[in-house]
PDB file of C-alpha atoms in Angstrom:
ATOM      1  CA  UNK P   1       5.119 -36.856  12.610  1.00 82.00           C
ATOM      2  CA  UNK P   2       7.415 -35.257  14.980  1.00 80.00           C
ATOM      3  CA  UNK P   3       5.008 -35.084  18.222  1.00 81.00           C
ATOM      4  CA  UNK P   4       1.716 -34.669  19.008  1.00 85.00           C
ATOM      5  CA  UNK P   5      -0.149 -32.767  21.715  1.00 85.00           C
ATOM      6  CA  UNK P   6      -3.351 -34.207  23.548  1.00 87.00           C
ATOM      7  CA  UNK P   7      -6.730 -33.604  21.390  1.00 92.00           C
ATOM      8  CA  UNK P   8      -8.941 -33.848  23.731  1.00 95.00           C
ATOM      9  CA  UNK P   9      -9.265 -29.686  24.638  1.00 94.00           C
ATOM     10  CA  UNK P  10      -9.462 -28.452  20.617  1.00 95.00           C
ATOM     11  CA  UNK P  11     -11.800 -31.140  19.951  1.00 97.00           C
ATOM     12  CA  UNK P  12     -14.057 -29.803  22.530  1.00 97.00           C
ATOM     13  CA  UNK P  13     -13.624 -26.639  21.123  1.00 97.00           C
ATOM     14  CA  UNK P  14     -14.849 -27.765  18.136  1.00 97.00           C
ATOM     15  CA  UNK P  15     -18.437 -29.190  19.715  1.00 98.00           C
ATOM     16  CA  UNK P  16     -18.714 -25.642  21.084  1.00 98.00           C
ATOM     17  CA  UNK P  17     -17.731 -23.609  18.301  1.00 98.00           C
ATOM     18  CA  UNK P  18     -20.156 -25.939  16.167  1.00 98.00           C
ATOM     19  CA  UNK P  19     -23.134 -25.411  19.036  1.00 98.00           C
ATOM     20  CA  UNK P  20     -22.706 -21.807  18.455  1.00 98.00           C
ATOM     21  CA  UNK P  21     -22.820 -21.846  14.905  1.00 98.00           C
ATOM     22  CA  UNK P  22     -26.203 -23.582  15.058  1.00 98.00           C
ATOM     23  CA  UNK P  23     -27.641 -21.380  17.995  1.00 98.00           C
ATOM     24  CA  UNK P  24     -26.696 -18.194  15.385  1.00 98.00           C
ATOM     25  CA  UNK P  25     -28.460 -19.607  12.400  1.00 98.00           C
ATOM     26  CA  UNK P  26     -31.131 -20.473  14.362  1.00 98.00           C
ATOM     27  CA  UNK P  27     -31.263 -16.791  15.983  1.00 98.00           C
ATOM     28  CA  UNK P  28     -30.966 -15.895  12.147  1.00 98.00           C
ATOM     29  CA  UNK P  29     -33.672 -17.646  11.263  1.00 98.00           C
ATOM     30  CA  UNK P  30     -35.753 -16.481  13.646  1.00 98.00           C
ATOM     31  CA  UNK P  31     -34.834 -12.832  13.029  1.00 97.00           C
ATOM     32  CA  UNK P  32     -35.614 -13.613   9.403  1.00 97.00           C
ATOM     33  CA  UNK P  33     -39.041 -14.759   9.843  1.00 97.00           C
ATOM     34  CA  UNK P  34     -39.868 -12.044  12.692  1.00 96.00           C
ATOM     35  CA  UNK P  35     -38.542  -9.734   9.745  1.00 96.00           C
ATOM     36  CA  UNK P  36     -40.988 -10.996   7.087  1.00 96.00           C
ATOM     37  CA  UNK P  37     -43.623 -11.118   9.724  1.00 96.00           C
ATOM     38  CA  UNK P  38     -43.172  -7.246  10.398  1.00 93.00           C
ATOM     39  CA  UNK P  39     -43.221  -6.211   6.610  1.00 92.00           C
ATOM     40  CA  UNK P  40     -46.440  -8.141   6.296  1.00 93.00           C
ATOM     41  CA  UNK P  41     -47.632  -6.118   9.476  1.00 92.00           C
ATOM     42  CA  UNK P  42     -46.645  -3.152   7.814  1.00 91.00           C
ATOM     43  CA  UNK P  43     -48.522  -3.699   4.600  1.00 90.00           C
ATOM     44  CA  UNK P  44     -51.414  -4.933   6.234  1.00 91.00           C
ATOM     45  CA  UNK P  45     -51.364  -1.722   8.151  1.00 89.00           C
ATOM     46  CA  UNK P  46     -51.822   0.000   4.848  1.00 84.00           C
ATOM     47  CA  UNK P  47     -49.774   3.053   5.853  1.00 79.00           C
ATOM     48  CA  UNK P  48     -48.794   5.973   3.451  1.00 83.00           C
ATOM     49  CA  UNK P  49     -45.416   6.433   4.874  1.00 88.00           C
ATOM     50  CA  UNK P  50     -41.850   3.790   3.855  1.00 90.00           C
ATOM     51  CA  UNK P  51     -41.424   1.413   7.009  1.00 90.00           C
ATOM     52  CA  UNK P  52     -38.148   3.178   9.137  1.00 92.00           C
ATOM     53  CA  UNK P  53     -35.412  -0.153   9.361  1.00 94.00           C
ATOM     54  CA  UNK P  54     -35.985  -0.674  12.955  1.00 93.00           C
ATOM     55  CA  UNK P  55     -39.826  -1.385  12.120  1.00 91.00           C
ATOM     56  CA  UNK P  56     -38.754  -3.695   9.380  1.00 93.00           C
ATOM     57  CA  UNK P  57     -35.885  -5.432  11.890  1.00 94.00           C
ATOM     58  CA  UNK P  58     -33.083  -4.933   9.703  1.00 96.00           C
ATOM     59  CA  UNK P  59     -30.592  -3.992  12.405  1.00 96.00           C
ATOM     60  CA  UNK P  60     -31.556  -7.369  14.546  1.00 96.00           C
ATOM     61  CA  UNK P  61     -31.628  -9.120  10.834  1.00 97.00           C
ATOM     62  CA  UNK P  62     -27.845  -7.832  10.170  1.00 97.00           C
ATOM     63  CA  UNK P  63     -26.483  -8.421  13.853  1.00 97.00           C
ATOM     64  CA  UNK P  64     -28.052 -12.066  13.369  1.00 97.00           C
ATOM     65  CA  UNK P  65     -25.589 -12.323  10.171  1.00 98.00           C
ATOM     66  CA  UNK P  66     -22.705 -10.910  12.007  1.00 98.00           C
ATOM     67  CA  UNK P  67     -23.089 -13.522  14.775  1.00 98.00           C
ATOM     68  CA  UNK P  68     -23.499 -16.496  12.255  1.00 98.00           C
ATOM     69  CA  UNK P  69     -20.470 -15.156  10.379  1.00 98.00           C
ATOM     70  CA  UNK P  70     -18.146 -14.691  13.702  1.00 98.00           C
ATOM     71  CA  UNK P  71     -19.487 -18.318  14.624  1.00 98.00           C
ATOM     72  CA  UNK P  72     -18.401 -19.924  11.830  1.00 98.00           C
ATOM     73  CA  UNK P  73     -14.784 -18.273  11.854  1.00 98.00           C
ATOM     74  CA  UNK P  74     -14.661 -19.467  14.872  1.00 97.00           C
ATOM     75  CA  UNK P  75     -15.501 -23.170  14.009  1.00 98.00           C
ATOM     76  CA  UNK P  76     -12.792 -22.480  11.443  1.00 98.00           C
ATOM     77  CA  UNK P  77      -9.990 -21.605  13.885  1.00 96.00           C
ATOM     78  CA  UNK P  78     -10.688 -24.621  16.680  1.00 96.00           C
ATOM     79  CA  UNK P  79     -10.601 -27.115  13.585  1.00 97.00           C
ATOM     80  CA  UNK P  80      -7.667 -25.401  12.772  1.00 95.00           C
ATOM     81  CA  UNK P  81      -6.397 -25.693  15.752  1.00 93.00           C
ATOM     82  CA  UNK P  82      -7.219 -29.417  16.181  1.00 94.00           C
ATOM     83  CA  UNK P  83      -5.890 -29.861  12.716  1.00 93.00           C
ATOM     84  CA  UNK P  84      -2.035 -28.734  14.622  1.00 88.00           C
ATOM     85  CA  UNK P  85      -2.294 -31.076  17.771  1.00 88.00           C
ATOM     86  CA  UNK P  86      -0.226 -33.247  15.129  1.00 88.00           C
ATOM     87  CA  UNK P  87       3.429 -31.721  14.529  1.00 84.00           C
ATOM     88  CA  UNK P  88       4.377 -33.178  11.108  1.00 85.00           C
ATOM     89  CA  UNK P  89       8.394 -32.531   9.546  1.00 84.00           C
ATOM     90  CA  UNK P  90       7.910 -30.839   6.216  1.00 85.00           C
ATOM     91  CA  UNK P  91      10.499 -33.193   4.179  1.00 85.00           C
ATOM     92  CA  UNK P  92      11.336 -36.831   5.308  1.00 86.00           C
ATOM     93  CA  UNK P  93      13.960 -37.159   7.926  1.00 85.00           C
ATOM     94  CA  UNK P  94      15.559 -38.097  11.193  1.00 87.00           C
ATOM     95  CA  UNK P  95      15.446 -35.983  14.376  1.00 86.00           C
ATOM     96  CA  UNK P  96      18.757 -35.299  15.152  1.00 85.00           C
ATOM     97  CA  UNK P  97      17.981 -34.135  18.864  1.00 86.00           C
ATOM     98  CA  UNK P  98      15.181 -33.404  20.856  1.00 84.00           C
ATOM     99  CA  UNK P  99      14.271 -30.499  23.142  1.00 80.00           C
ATOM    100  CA  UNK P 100      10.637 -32.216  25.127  1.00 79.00           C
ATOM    101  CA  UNK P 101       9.535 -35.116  26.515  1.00 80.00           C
ATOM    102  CA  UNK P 102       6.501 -37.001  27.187  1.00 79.00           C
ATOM    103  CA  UNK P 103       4.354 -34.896  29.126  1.00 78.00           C
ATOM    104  CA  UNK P 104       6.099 -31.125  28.688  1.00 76.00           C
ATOM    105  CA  UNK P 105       4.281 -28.469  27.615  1.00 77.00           C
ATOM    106  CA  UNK P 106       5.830 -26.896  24.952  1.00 73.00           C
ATOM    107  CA  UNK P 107       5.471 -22.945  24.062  1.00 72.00           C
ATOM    108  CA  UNK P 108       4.376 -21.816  21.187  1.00 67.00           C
ATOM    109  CA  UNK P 109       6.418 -18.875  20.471  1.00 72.00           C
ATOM    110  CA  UNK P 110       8.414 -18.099  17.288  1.00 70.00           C
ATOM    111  CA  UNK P 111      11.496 -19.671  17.319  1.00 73.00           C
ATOM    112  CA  UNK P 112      11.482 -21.882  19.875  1.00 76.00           C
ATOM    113  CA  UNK P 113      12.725 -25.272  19.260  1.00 81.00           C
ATOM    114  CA  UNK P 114      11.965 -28.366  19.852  1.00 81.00           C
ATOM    115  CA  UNK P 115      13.511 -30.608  18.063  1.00 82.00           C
ATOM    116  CA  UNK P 116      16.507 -30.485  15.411  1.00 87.00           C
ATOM    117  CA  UNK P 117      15.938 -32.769  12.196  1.00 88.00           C
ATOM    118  CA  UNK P 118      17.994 -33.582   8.989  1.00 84.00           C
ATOM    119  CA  UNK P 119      16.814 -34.546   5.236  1.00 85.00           C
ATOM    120  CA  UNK P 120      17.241 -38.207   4.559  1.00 84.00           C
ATOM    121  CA  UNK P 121      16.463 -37.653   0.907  1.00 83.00           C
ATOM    122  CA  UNK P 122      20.095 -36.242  -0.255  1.00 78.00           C
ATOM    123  CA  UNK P 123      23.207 -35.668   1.584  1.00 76.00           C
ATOM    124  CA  UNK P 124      26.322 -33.683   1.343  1.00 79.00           C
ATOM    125  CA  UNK P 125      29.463 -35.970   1.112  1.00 82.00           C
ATOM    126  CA  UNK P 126      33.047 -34.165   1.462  1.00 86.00           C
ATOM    127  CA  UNK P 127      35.911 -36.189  -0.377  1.00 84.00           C
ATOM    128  CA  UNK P 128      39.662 -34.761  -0.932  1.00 89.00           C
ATOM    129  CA  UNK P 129      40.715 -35.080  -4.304  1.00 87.00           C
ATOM    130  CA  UNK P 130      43.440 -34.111  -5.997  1.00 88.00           C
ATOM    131  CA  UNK P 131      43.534 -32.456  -9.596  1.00 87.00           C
ATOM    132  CA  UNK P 132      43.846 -35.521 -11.344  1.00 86.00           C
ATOM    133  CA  UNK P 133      40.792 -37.162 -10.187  1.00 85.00           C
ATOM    134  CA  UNK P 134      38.781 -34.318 -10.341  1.00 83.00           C
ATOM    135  CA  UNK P 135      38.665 -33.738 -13.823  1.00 82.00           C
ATOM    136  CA  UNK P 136      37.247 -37.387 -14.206  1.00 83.00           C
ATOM    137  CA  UNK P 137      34.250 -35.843 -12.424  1.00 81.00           C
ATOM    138  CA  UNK P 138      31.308 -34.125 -14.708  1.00 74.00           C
ATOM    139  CA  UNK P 139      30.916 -30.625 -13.699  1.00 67.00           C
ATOM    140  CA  UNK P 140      28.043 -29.178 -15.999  1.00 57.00           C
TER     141      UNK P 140
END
């Protein structure tokens, strides 16, 4: 792990993202029933002519499902988010320098850097030979 910024913002995200979630599926729910409810009313009713969609609620019914859907890509994107407070090296190494300190905010634009690392897991080793010894070297 190369740094890691303070949780404590995304993971309230997250409780608020996941409170909105269940306020849409319980709007949904309740948009499904009142749905139901109105095609039994219409039945009942006995009419001759097809129920029009707004009498049947199936706008309200489809912006309920829009709402749920938005809330839970929402939920996904502040776990996401709280998933990157932790800024983990992709290979195993040592950081060569560092560009922030305890307590700096750091930007998060493309290419900014904030720290330089190297690979610990193979290195590059120059050695002059001459002609002689290099042809006891294997060179596939």
């Amino acid at each position: 792990m190369l740094f890691k910024i303070d949780p404590i913002d995304y993971t309230v995200a997250v409780a608020a993202r996941t409170a909105e979630l269940a306020q849409a599926n319980l709007n949904l729910a309740q948009e499904e029933a009142l749905a139901a409810q109105a095609a039994a009313d219409w039945q009942a009713i006995g009419a001759e002519q097809a129920a029009s969609a707004l009498t049947l609620r199936q706008p309200q019914l489809a912006q309920a499902q829009a709402r749920v859907a938005s809330a839970q890509a929402l939920l996904q994107r502040a776990q996401r988010d709280l998933q990157r407070t932790e800024v983990k090296a992709p290979f195993d190494g040592r950081v060569l320098t560092q560009n922030a300190d305890l307590g700096q905010y750091v930007s998060a634009t493309p290419g900014s850097s904030v720290a330089r690392i190297y690979a610990t897991d193979f290195a590059e080793v120059r050695l002059p030979l001459s002609q002689r010894e290099a042809d006891y070297l294997d060179d596939p």
